[in-house]
Tab-separated table of C-alpha atoms in Angstrom:
chain	number	residue	atom	x	y	z
B	1	MET	CA	-99.399	42.833	-47.954
B	2	PRO	CA	-98.585	39.549	-46.559
B	3	ARG	CA	-96.515	39.823	-43.602
B	4	THR	CA	-93.155	38.382	-43.934
B	5	LYS	CA	-92.411	35.834	-41.308
B	6	LYS	CA	-89.265	36.716	-39.522
B	7	GLN	CA	-86.800	33.875	-39.072
B	8	SER	CA	-85.092	33.703	-35.787
B	9	PRO	CA	-81.362	33.875	-36.101
B	10	ILE	CA	-79.596	30.479	-35.951
B	11	SER	CA	-77.316	30.092	-33.028
B	12	VAL	CA	-74.015	28.755	-34.299
B	13	GLN	CA	-71.669	27.176	-31.765
B	14	PRO	CA	-68.111	28.370	-32.222
B	15	SER	CA	-65.818	25.532	-33.131
B	16	VAL	CA	-63.304	24.598	-30.500
B	17	ASN	CA	-59.954	23.151	-31.525
B	18	TYR	CA	-58.485	20.630	-28.990
B	19	SER	CA	-54.775	20.018	-28.923
B	20	GLN	CA	-54.594	16.197	-29.440
B	21	PRO	CA	-51.462	14.138	-29.863
B	22	ASN	CA	-50.618	12.629	-33.192
B	23	ASN	CA	-51.375	8.907	-32.854
B	24	ASN	CA	-48.823	7.897	-35.481
B	25	ILE	CA	-45.965	9.419	-33.465
B	26	LEU	CA	-47.103	7.575	-30.324
B	27	TYR	CA	-47.114	4.237	-32.137
B	28	VAL	CA	-43.576	4.814	-33.424
B	29	MET	CA	-42.273	5.750	-29.969
B	30	MET	CA	-43.873	2.707	-28.346
B	31	GLY	CA	-42.342	0.468	-30.980
B	32	VAL	CA	-38.861	1.892	-30.391
B	33	ILE	CA	-39.168	1.461	-26.618
B	34	THR	CA	-40.350	-2.143	-27.022
B	35	LEU	CA	-37.414	-2.994	-29.291
B	36	PHE	CA	-34.984	-1.396	-26.827
B	37	LEU	CA	-36.393	-3.417	-23.904
B	38	ILE	CA	-36.139	-6.646	-25.901
B	39	PHE	CA	-32.510	-5.818	-26.818
B	40	MET	CA	-31.549	-5.112	-23.174
B	41	THR	CA	-33.225	-8.316	-21.951
B	42	VAL	CA	-31.258	-10.401	-24.463
B	43	LYS	CA	-28.013	-8.687	-23.419
B	44	MET	CA	-28.682	-9.340	-19.716
B	45	PHE	CA	-29.366	-13.039	-20.283
B	46	SER	CA	-26.221	-13.322	-22.374
B	47	LEU	CA	-24.074	-11.636	-19.698
B	48	GLU	CA	-25.551	-13.784	-16.907
B	49	LYS	CA	-24.765	-16.923	-18.905
B	50	LYS	CA	-21.130	-15.865	-19.315
B	51	ILE	CA	-20.751	-15.088	-15.607
B	52	ASN	CA	-22.258	-18.412	-14.563
B	53	SER	CA	-19.986	-20.328	-16.902
B	54	GLY	CA	-16.941	-18.460	-15.574
B	55	ALA	CA	-15.928	-17.440	-19.071
B	56	THR	CA	-15.997	-14.423	-21.349
B	57	GLY	CA	-16.404	-15.855	-24.778
B	58	SER	CA	-14.272	-18.932	-24.039
B	59	ALA	CA	-14.545	-22.329	-22.344
B	60	PRO	CA	-14.676	-22.392	-18.492
B	61	VAL	CA	-11.251	-22.360	-16.856
B	62	ALA	CA	-10.417	-25.535	-14.896
B	63	GLN	CA	-9.672	-25.113	-11.199
B	64	GLN	CA	-5.940	-25.020	-10.564
B	65	GLU	CA	-4.504	-28.046	-8.797
B	66	SER	CA	-3.051	-27.444	-5.345
B	67	VAL	CA	0.749	-27.529	-5.102
B	68	ILE	CA	0.286	-30.015	-2.257
B	69	SER	CA	-2.197	-32.333	-3.929
B	70	VAL	CA	-1.415	-36.034	-3.522
B	71	PRO	CA	0.042	-36.331	-7.066
B	72	ASN	CA	2.339	-33.377	-6.331
B	73	LEU	CA	3.389	-34.822	-2.969
B	74	LYS	CA	4.456	-37.988	-4.777
B	75	LYS	CA	6.289	-35.902	-7.346
B	76	TYR	CA	8.268	-34.102	-4.624
B	77	ALA	CA	9.165	-37.447	-3.058
B	78	LYS	CA	10.623	-38.521	-6.382
B	79	GLU	CA	12.548	-35.257	-6.741
B	80	LEU	CA	14.012	-35.804	-3.260
B	81	LYS	CA	15.114	-39.287	-4.363
B	82	LEU	CA	12.975	-41.111	-1.828
B	83	ASN	CA	12.020	-44.696	-2.442
B	84	THR	CA	8.770	-43.774	-4.189
B	85	GLY	CA	7.337	-47.278	-3.918
B	86	LYS	CA	7.558	-47.183	-0.128
B	87	PHE	CA	6.525	-43.532	0.058
B	88	ASN	CA	3.459	-43.965	-2.154
B	89	LYS	CA	2.351	-47.081	-0.282
B	90	CYS	CA	2.762	-45.273	3.044
B	91	LEU	CA	0.796	-42.249	1.820
B	92	ASP	CA	-1.995	-44.157	0.093
B	93	SER	CA	-2.547	-46.501	3.040
B	94	GLY	CA	-3.197	-43.639	5.486
B	95	GLU	CA	-1.027	-45.378	8.059
B	96	LYS	CA	0.282	-42.063	9.431
B	97	LYS	CA	-3.140	-40.530	10.072
B	98	THR	CA	-3.208	-41.778	13.661
B	99	LEU	CA	0.128	-40.098	14.412
B	100	VAL	CA	-1.010	-36.818	12.846
B	101	ASP	CA	-4.228	-36.906	14.885
B	102	LYS	CA	-2.184	-37.640	18.019
B	103	ASP	CA	0.029	-34.576	17.385
B	104	THR	CA	-3.057	-32.400	16.937
B	105	THR	CA	-4.678	-33.676	20.111
B	106	TYR	CA	-1.478	-33.078	22.056
B	107	GLY	CA	-1.248	-29.519	20.740
B	108	GLN	CA	-4.819	-28.845	21.786
B	109	SER	CA	-4.043	-30.105	25.288
B	110	LEU	CA	-1.318	-27.454	25.487
B	111	GLY	CA	-3.709	-24.714	24.406
B	112	VAL	CA	-2.784	-24.525	20.707
B	113	GLN	CA	-5.768	-23.307	18.705
B	114	GLY	CA	-4.240	-22.083	15.458
B	115	THR	CA	-1.002	-22.147	13.512
B	116	PRO	CA	1.821	-21.511	13.698
B	117	GLY	CA	2.344	-21.939	17.431
B	118	PHE	CA	5.777	-21.990	19.096
B	119	PHE	CA	6.849	-23.104	22.563
B	120	ILE	CA	10.220	-21.468	23.289
B	121	ASN	CA	11.529	-23.293	26.345
B	122	GLY	CA	7.863	-23.678	27.172
B	123	GLN	CA	6.864	-20.024	26.657
B	124	PHE	CA	4.112	-19.868	24.053
B	125	LEU	CA	4.173	-17.520	21.058
B	126	ALA	CA	1.207	-17.856	18.698
B	127	GLY	CA	1.545	-16.475	15.196
B	128	ALA	CA	3.951	-15.463	12.453
B	129	PHE	CA	5.790	-12.825	14.463
B	130	PRO	CA	8.878	-10.986	13.201
B	131	PHE	CA	12.333	-12.291	14.026
B	132	SER	CA	12.960	-9.473	16.515
B	133	LEU	CA	10.319	-10.782	18.957
B	134	PHE	CA	11.624	-14.338	18.739
B	135	LYS	CA	15.101	-12.951	19.351
B	136	GLU	CA	14.029	-11.140	22.522
B	137	ILE	CA	12.536	-14.310	24.009
B	138	ILE	CA	15.460	-16.508	22.954
B	139	ASP	CA	18.096	-14.074	24.244
B	140	LYS	CA	16.430	-13.946	27.660
B	141	GLN	CA	16.359	-17.732	27.763
B	142	ILE	CA	20.071	-17.953	26.929
B	143	ALA	CA	20.964	-15.235	29.446
B	144	GLY	CA	18.876	-16.844	32.182
B	145	THR	CA	16.675	-13.757	32.558
B	146	ALA	CA	13.427	-15.240	31.201
B	147	SER	CA	10.432	-14.438	33.362
B	148	SER	CA	6.780	-15.343	33.681
B	149	ASP	CA	6.088	-11.648	34.351
B	150	CYS	CA	4.726	-9.948	31.216
B	151	THR	CA	6.173	-6.571	32.257
B	152	SER	CA	9.698	-8.012	32.110
B	153	TYR	CA	9.497	-7.860	28.327
B	154	SER	CA	9.536	-5.031	25.799
B	155	THR	CA	6.472	-2.869	25.312
B	156	GLU	CA	5.997	-4.569	21.940
B	157	LEU	CA	5.801	-8.035	23.469
B	158	GLN	CA	3.674	-6.739	26.339
B	159	LYS	CA	0.977	-5.952	23.781
B	160	TYR	CA	0.572	-9.693	23.314
B	161	CYS	CA	0.714	-10.875	26.922
B	162	SER	CA	-1.090	-8.160	28.907
B	163	ASP	CA	-4.632	-9.116	27.874
B	164	PRO	CA	-5.645	-12.405	29.540
B	165	ALA	CA	-8.386	-12.938	26.944
B	166	ASN	CA	-6.005	-12.578	24.016
B	167	LYS	CA	-2.573	-13.938	24.873
B	168	ALA	CA	-0.541	-14.387	21.733
B	169	PHE	CA	2.484	-14.517	24.032
B	170	ASP	CA	2.253	-16.428	27.287
B	171	PRO	CA	5.477	-16.056	29.309
B	172	THR	CA	4.417	-18.713	31.813
B	173	ALA	CA	6.328	-21.760	30.622
B	174	LYS	CA	4.639	-25.105	30.032
B	175	GLU	CA	6.352	-28.463	29.977
B	176	VAL	CA	6.299	-29.856	26.440
B	177	ASP	CA	7.158	-33.477	25.783
B	178	VAL	CA	9.597	-33.713	22.843
B	179	LYS	CA	10.065	-37.473	23.017
B	180	ASN	CA	9.984	-39.092	19.553
B	181	MET	CA	9.731	-35.696	17.835
B	182	VAL	CA	11.750	-34.964	14.703
B	183	SER	CA	14.305	-32.229	15.361
B	184	THR	CA	16.896	-30.071	13.656
B	185	GLY	CA	19.474	-27.520	14.760
B	186	THR	CA	22.008	-28.158	17.486
B	187	LYS	CA	21.631	-31.243	19.626
B	188	ASN	CA	20.479	-30.573	23.216
B	189	GLY	CA	20.434	-26.797	22.702
B	190	LYS	CA	20.024	-24.301	25.527
B	191	VAL	CA	16.762	-23.315	23.874
B	192	THR	CA	14.204	-25.763	22.531
B	193	ILE	CA	11.552	-24.520	20.147
B	194	VAL	CA	8.572	-26.772	19.516
B	195	GLU	CA	6.615	-25.654	16.467
B	196	PHE	CA	3.030	-26.743	15.861
B	197	SER	CA	2.367	-26.097	12.201
B	198	ASP	CA	0.139	-26.707	9.190
B	199	PHE	CA	1.639	-27.231	5.730
B	200	GLU	CA	-1.249	-25.368	4.052
B	201	CYS	CA	-1.416	-22.445	6.469
B	202	PRO	CA	-0.419	-19.102	4.845
B	203	TYR	CA	0.910	-17.809	8.181
B	204	CYS	CA	3.087	-20.903	8.565
B	205	ILE	CA	4.458	-20.258	5.086
B	206	ARG	CA	5.164	-16.671	6.165
B	207	ALA	CA	6.893	-17.885	9.349
B	208	TYR	CA	9.107	-20.371	7.489
B	209	PRO	CA	11.921	-17.909	6.618
B	210	THR	CA	11.857	-16.578	10.198
B	211	VAL	CA	12.386	-20.091	11.540
B	212	LYS	CA	15.247	-20.597	9.081
B	213	GLN	CA	16.793	-17.331	10.282
B	214	ILE	CA	16.572	-18.477	13.912
B	215	LEU	CA	18.337	-21.739	13.061
B	216	SER	CA	21.027	-19.825	11.191
B	217	GLU	CA	21.706	-17.162	13.849
B	218	TYR	CA	21.392	-19.525	16.829
B	219	LYS	CA	22.943	-22.613	15.268
B	220	ASN	CA	24.768	-23.466	18.515
B	221	ASP	CA	21.896	-22.693	20.870
B	222	VAL	CA	18.554	-23.734	19.383
B	223	THR	CA	17.023	-27.156	18.850
B	224	LEU	CA	13.846	-27.069	16.765
B	225	TYR	CA	11.148	-29.731	17.076
B	226	TYR	CA	8.183	-30.015	14.742
B	227	LYS	CA	4.628	-31.186	15.403
B	228	ASN	CA	1.860	-31.474	12.804
B	229	PHE	CA	-1.285	-29.476	13.552
B	230	PRO	CA	-3.374	-29.469	10.339
B	231	LEU	CA	-6.433	-27.229	10.438
B	232	VAL	CA	-8.574	-29.646	8.469
B	233	GLN	CA	-11.721	-27.484	8.648
B	234	ILE	CA	-10.168	-24.829	6.411
B	235	HIS	CA	-7.161	-26.533	4.781
B	236	PRO	CA	-8.290	-29.608	2.798
B	237	ASN	CA	-4.777	-30.721	1.805
B	238	ALA	CA	-3.027	-30.151	5.133
B	239	ALA	CA	-3.709	-33.506	6.785
B	240	LYS	CA	-2.507	-35.582	3.835
B	241	THR	CA	0.619	-33.434	3.543
B	242	ALA	CA	1.278	-33.975	7.247
B	243	GLU	CA	1.026	-37.727	6.653
B	244	ALA	CA	3.387	-37.395	3.700
B	245	SER	CA	5.964	-35.640	5.887
B	246	LEU	CA	5.955	-38.611	8.262
B	247	CYS	CA	6.279	-41.015	5.345
B	248	ALA	CA	9.357	-39.017	4.322
B	249	ALA	CA	10.602	-39.167	7.921
B	250	ASP	CA	10.570	-42.968	7.703
B	251	GLN	CA	13.280	-42.604	5.052
B	252	GLY	CA	15.251	-40.014	7.021
B	253	LYS	CA	14.147	-37.028	4.935
B	254	PHE	CA	11.536	-35.238	7.007
B	255	TRP	CA	13.292	-31.859	6.932
B	256	GLU	CA	14.110	-32.062	3.239
B	257	PHE	CA	10.422	-32.740	2.550
B	258	HIS	CA	9.351	-30.034	5.023
B	259	ASP	CA	11.534	-27.445	3.302
B	260	LYS	CA	10.442	-28.551	-0.163
B	261	ILE	CA	6.777	-28.046	0.702
B	262	PHE	CA	7.138	-24.610	2.282
B	263	GLU	CA	9.496	-23.303	-0.393
B	264	THR	CA	7.231	-24.533	-3.187
B	265	GLU	CA	4.201	-22.900	-1.562
B	266	ALA	CA	6.073	-19.633	-0.999
B	267	LYS	CA	6.909	-19.518	-4.726
B	268	ALA	CA	3.288	-20.239	-5.646
B	269	GLN	CA	2.089	-17.418	-3.361
B	270	ALA	CA	4.547	-14.991	-4.934
B	271	GLN	CA	3.184	-15.582	-8.438
């Protein structure tokens, strides 16, 4: 019999199932992420545009005019019943600039660096201090017990005169020339206060009611003199307002103009 040829068994490789992601799901996810990124980019550009324009869905807001702009200074002159023709001509011409610069230079020669600065019978007090510290200095001047010795004063005042590098109060009196200065209060008072001030300085505005209180409580003892000391590097309207005050002085209304400016600014700050 023919021999039957044996067939070798076929080797069958077992099938291996790999866990593969579904490509359709990946495409959907990538599309969603892309749309989200586009949406966020548009939102960011829109927000940046609003910030740069200074608005939130409306037109940019115009910068508010200063209460001591030149037009407002002229308005106050009219309200004070000054001769506005003369006042406006004086202000526009800049004829008082030299006097304002002279006041500033003189203040610097006395050691004034900022505002407000007060010389109380020559003793220097720099800053908007409370009435109580002014009172202590003034009372000693009236009583004849003022001293150049820092330790002769209260512990509160000593804080401001004990450090040579930071003397907000200097009890060593300096001679201050008050010739041709505008003044108010009693005539030839026992105590002279020379104030170097800036019409745009927030600390000068804060000191204004304290100065008024001094004049009220020492109406028979204090003579107040005023010198312009505009800090032009940081107060753009101060110099022109100082000139305006001298234009008002030409018509005998320096103090009325002075009070008008500080009271108007105090109201604006309170709003």
